[in-house]
mmCIF file of C-alpha atoms and ligand atoms in Angstrom:
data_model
loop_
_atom_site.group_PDB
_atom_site.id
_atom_site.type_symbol
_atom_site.label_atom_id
_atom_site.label_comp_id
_atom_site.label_asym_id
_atom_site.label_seq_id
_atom_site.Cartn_x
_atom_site.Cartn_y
_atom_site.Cartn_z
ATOM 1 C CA UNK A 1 -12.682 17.714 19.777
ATOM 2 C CA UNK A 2 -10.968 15.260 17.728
ATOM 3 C CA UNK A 3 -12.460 14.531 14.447
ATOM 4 C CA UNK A 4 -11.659 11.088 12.844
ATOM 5 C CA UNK A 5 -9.159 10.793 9.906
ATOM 6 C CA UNK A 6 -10.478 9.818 6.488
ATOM 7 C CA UNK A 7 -7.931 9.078 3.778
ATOM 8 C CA UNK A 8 -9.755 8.664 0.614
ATOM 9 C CA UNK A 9 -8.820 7.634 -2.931
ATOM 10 C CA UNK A 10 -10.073 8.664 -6.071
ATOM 11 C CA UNK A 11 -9.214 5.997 -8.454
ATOM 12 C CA UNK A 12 -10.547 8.948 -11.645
ATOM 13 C CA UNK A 13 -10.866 7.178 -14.939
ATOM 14 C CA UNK A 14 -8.043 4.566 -14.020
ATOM 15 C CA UNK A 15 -8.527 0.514 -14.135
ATOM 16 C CA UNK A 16 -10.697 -2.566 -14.993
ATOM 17 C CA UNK A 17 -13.218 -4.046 -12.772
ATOM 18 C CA UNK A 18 -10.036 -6.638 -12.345
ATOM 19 C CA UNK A 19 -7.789 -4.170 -11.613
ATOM 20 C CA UNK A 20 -10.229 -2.713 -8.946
ATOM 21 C CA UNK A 21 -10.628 -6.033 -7.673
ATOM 22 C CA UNK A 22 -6.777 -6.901 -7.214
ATOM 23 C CA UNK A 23 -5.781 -3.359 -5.316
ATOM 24 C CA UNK A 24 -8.977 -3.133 -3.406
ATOM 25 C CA UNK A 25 -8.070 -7.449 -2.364
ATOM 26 C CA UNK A 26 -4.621 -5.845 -1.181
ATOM 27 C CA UNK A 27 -5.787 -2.837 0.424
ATOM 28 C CA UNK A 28 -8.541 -4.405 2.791
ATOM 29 C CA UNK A 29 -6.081 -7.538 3.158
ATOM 30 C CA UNK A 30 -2.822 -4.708 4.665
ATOM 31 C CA UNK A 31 -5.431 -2.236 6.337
ATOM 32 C CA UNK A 32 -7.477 -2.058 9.784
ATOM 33 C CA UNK A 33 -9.488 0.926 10.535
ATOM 34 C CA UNK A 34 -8.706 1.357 14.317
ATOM 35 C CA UNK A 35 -7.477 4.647 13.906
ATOM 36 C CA UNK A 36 -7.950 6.233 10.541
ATOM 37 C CA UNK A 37 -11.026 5.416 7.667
ATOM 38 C CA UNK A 38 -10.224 4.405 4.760
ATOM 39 C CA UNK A 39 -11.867 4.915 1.123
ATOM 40 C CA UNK A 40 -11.879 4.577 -2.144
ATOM 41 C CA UNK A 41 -13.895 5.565 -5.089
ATOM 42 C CA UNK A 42 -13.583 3.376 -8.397
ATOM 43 C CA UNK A 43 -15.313 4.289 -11.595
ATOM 44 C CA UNK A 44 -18.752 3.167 -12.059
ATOM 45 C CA UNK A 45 -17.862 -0.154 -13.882
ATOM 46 C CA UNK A 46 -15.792 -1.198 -11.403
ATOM 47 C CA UNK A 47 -18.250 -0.538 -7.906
ATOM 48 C CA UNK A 48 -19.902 -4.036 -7.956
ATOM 49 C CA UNK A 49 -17.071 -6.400 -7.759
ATOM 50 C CA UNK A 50 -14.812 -3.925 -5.324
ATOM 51 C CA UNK A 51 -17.850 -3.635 -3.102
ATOM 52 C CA UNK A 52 -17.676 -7.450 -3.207
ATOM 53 C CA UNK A 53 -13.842 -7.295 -2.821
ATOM 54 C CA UNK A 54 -14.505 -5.487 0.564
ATOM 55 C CA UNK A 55 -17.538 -7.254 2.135
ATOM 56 C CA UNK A 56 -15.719 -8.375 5.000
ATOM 57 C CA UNK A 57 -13.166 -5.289 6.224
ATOM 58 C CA UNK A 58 -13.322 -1.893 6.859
ATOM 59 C CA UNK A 59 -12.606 -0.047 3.730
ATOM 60 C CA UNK A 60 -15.446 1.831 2.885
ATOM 61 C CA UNK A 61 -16.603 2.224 -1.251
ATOM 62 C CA UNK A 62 -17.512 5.648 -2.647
ATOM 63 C CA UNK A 63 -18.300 7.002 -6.227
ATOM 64 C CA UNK A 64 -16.748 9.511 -7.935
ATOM 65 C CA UNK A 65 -19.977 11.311 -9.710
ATOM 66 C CA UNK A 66 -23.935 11.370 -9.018
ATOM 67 C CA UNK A 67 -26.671 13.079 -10.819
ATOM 68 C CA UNK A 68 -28.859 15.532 -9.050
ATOM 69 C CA UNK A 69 -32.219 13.736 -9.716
ATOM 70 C CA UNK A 70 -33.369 10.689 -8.067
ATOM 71 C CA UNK A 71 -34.840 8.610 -11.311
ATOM 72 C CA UNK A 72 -35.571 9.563 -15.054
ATOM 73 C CA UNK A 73 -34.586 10.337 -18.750
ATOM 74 C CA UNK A 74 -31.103 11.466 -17.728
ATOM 75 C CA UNK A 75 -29.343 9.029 -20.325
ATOM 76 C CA UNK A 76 -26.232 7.995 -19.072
ATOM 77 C CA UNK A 77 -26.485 9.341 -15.078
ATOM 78 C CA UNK A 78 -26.326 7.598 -12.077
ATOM 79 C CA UNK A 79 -28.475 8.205 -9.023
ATOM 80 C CA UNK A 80 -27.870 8.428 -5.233
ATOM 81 C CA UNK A 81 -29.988 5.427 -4.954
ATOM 82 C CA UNK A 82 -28.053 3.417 -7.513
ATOM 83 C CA UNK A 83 -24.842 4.126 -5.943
ATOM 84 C CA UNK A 84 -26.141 2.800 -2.644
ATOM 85 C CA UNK A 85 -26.972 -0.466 -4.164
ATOM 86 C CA UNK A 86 -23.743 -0.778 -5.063
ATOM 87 C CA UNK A 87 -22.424 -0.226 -1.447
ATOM 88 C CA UNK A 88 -21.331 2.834 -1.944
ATOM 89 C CA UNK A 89 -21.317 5.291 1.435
ATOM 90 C CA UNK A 90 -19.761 8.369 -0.223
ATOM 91 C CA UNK A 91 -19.497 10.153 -3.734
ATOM 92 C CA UNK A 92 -17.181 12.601 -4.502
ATOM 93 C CA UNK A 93 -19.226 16.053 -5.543
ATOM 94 C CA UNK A 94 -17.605 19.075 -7.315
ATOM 95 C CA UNK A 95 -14.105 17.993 -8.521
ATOM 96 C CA UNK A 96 -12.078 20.652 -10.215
ATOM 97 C CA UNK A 97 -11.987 17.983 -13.247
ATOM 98 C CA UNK A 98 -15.551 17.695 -13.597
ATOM 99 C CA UNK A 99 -16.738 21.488 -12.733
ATOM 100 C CA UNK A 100 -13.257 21.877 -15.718
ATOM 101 C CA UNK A 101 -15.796 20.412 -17.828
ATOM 102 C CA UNK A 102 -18.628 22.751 -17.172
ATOM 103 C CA UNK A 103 -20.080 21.558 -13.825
ATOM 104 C CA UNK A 104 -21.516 24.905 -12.171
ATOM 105 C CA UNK A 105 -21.864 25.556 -8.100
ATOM 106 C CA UNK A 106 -25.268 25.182 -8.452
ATOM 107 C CA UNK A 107 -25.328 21.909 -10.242
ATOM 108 C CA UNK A 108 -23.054 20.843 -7.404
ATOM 109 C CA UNK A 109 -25.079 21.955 -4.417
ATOM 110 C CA UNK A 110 -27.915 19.895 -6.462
ATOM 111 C CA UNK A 111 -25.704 16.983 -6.422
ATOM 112 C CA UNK A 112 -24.476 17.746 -2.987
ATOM 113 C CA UNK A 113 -28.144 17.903 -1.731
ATOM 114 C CA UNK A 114 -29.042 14.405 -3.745
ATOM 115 C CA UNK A 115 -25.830 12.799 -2.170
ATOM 116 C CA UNK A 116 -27.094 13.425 1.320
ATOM 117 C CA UNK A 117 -30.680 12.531 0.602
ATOM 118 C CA UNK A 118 -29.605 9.360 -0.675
ATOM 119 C CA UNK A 119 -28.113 8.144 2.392
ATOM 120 C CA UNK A 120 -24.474 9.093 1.029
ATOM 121 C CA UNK A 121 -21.646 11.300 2.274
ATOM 122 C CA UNK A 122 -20.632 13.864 -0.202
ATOM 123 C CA UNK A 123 -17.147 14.644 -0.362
ATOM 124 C CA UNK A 124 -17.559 18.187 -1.707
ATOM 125 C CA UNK A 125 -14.588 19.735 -3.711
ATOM 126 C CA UNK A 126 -13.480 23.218 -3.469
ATOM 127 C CA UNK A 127 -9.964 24.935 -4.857
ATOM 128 C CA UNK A 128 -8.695 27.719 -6.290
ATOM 129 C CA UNK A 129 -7.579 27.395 -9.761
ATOM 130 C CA UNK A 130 -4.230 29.216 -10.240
ATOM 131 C CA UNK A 131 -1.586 29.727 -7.145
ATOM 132 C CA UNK A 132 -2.738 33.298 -5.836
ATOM 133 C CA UNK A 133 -1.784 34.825 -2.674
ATOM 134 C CA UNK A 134 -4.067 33.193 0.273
ATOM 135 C CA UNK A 135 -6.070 35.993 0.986
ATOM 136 C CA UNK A 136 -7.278 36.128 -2.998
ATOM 137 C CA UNK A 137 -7.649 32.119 -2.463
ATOM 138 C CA UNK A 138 -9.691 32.713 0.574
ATOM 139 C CA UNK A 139 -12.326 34.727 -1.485
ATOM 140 C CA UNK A 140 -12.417 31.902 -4.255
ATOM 141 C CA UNK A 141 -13.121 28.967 -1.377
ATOM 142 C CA UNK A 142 -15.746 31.463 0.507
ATOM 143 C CA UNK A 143 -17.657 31.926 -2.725
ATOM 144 C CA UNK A 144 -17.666 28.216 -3.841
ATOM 145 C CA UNK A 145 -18.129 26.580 -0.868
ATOM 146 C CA UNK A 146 -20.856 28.862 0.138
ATOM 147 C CA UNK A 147 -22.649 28.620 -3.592
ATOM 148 C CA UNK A 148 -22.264 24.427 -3.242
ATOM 149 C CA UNK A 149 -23.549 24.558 0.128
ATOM 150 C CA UNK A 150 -26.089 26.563 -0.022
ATOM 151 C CA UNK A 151 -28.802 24.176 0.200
ATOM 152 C CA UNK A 152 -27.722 22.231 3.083
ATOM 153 C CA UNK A 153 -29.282 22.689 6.572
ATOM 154 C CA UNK A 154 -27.377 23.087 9.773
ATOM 155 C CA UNK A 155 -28.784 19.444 10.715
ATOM 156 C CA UNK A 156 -26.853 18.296 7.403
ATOM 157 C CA UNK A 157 -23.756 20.096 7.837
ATOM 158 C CA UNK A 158 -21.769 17.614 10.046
ATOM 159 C CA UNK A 159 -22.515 14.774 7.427
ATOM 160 C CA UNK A 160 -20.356 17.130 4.345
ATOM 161 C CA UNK A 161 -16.583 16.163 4.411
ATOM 162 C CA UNK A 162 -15.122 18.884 2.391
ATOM 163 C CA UNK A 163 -12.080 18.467 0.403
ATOM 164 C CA UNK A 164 -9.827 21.471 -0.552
ATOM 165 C CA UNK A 165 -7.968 21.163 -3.677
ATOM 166 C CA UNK A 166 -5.830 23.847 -4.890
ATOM 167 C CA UNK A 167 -6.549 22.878 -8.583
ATOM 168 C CA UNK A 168 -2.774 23.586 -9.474
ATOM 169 C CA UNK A 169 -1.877 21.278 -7.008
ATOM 170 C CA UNK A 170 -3.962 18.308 -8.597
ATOM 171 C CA UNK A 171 -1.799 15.907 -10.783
ATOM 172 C CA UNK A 172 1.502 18.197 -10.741
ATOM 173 C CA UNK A 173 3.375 17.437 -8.188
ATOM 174 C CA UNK A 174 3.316 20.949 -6.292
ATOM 175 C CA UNK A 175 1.659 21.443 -3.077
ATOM 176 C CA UNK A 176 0.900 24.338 -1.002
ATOM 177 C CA UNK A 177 3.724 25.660 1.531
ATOM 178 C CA UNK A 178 2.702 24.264 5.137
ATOM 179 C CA UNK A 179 2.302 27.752 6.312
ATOM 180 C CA UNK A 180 -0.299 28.378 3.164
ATOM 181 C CA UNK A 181 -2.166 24.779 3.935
ATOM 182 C CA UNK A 182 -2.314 26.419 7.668
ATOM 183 C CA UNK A 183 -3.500 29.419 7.107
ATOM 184 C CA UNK A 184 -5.995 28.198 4.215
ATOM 185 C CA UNK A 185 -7.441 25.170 7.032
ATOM 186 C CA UNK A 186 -7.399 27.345 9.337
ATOM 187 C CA UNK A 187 -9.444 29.792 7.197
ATOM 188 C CA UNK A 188 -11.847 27.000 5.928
ATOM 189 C CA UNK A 189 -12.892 25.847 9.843
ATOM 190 C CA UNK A 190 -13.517 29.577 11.261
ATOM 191 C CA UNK A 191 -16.219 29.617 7.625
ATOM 192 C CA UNK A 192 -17.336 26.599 8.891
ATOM 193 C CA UNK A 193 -17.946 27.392 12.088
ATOM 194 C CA UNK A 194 -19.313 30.510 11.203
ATOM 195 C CA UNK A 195 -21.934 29.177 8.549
ATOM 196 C CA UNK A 196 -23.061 26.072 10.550
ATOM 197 C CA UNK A 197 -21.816 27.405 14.330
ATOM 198 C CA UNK A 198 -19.358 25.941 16.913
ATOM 199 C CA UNK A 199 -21.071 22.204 17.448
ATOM 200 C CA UNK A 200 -21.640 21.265 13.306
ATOM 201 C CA UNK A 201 -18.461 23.274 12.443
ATOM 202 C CA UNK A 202 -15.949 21.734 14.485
ATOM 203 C CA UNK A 203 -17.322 18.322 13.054
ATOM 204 C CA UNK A 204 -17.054 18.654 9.865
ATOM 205 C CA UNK A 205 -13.800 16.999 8.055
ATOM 206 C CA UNK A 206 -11.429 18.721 6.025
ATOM 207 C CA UNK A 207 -9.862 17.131 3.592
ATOM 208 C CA UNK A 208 -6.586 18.583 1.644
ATOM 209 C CA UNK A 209 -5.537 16.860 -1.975
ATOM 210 C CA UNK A 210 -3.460 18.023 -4.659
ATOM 211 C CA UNK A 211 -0.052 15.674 -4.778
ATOM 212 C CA UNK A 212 -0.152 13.736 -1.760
ATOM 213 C CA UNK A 213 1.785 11.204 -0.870
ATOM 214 C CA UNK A 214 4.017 9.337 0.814
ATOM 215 C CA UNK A 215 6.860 11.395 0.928
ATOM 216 C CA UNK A 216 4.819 14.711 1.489
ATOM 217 C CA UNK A 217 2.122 12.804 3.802
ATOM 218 C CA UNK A 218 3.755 13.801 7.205
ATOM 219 C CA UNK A 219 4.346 17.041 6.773
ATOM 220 C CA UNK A 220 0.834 18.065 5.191
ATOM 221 C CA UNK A 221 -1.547 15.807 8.150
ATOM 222 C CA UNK A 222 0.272 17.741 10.639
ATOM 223 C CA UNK A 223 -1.648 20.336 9.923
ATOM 224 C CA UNK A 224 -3.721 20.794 12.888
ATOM 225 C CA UNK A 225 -7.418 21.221 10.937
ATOM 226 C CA UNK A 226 -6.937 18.878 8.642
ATOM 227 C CA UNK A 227 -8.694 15.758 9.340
ATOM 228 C CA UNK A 228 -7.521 13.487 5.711
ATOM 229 C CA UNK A 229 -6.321 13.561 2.453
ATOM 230 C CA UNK A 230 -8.118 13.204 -1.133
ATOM 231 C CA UNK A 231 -5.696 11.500 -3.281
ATOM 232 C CA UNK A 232 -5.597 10.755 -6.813
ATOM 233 C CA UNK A 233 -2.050 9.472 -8.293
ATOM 234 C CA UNK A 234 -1.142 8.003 -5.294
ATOM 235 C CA UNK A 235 -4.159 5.967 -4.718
ATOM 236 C CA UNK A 236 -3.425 3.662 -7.425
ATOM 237 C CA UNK A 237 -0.770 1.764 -6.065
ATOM 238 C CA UNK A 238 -1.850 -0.089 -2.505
ATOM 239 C CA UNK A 239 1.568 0.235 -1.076
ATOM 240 C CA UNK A 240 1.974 4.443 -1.564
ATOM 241 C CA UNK A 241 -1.918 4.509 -0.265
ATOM 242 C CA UNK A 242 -1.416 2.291 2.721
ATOM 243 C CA UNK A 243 1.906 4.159 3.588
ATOM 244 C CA UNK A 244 -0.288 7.529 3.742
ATOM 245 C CA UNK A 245 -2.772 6.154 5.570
ATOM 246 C CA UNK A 246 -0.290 4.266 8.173
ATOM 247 C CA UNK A 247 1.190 8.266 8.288
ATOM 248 C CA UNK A 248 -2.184 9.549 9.007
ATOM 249 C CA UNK A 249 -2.620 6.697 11.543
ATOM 250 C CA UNK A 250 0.461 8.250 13.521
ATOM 251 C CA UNK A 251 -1.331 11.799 13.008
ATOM 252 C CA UNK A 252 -4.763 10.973 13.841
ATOM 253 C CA UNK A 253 -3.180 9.358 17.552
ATOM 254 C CA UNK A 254 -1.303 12.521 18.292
ATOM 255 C CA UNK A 255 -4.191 15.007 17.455
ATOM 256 C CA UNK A 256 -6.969 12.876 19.348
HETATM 257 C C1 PEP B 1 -7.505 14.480 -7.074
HETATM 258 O O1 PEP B 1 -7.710 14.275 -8.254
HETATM 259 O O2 PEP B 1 -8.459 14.658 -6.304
HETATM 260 C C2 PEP B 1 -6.120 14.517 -6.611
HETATM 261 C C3 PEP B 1 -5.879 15.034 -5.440
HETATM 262 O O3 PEP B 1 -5.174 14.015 -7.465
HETATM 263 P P1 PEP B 1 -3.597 13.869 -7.174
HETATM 264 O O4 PEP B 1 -3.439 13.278 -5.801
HETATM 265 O O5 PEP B 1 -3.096 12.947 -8.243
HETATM 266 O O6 PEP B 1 -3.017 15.231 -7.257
#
């Protein structure tokens, strides 16, 4: 079954509304979706003009945070609904950098659960901290993904893309070996499959980031089960994104 590619930036805490508006102009302007999606997720400020930026292509808008309730004295939050006013279709749930600052798995199956009953795909984060030998990683990915899911029916399941990041891997310029990222994918679709069965498992998009890019993009969306990249540094600059995507493009052919 071939699953279609998503290659999805996370902007973090980077850029003006004008500096959203000038990489998202030459993203959508160098980009067709035939084969892969594309996405990108912009702070808050920054959501109204990029979501006016790409009106007219395919690249899709996503957020990088939502709050678990739908309305209310939550000072400072932003809901599902909110988010979907602004165009968004996705919001990234669970980062390592947010649950760093004291997010907990429940708070993030709450968020999870708001993201999809808003009418948005959650792009749910999971990764082991330190570098640890895979079967000790396994354990750490089996336990969070299972406490962040566990809210979410079977009917839900396909509509969770699922990103593993090793948390070393975020920002430093390491990334797994390709036998690790193989065994680990490979890992995280059998749990899959196991927790929502063969139909919703074998649907459901993995995602690697932690230091992808261009130079490391071919080797890493070989990888048989994984169906996209989450990427942070080298999201910022259109023509390192667009040269990862155009890999994934090559990828996404082959594995159809
Ligand atoms: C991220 O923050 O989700 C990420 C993968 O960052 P980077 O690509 O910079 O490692």
């Amino acid at each position: 079954m071939s699953i279609r590619t998503l290659i999805a930036g996370n902007w973090k805490m980077n850029g003006t509304p004008e500096f959203g508006v000038t990489l998202a102009k030459e993203l959508t302007q160098n980009f067709t979706c035939d084969k892969v999606d594309m996405l990108i997720c912009p702070s808050f400020t920054s959501l109204i003009p990029v979501a006016d930026t790409l009106k007219d292509g395919c690249v899709k808008l996503g957020a990088q945070n939502v709050h678990a309730e739908a309305s209310g004295a939550h000072t400072g939050e932003i809901s599902a609904e909110m988010l979907k006013a602004c165009g968004c279709e996705y919001v990234i749930t669970g980062h390592s950098e947010r649950r760093a600052a004291g997010e907990t798995d429940d708070q993030v199956a709450a968020k999870t659960c708001a993201a999809l009953e808003g009418g948005l795909t959650p792009i749910l984060c999971i990764g082991e901290n330190a570098k640890m030998q895979p079967a000790e990683a396994q354990e750490v990915l089996e336990k969070q993904l299972r406490a962040s899911m566990k809210n979410i029916a079977v009917t839900e399941g396909s509509q969770v893309v699922i990103a593993y990041e090793p948390v070393w891997a975020i920002g430093t310029g390491l990334v797994p070996t390709i036998d690790d990222l193989k065994e680990a994918f490979t890992f995280l679709r059998q749990l899959v499959i196991k927790t929502y069965g063969e139909e919703v498992g074998s649907k459901i998009r993995l995602l690697y980031g932690g230091s992808l890019n261009a130079e490391n993009a071919a080797d890493i969306l070989a990888v048989t089960d994984i169906n996209g990249g989450l990427i942070g540094g080298a999201s910022l600059k259109a023509p390192s994104f667009l040269a990862i995507a155009e890999v994934a493009s090559q990828y996404a052919e082959r594995k159809a």
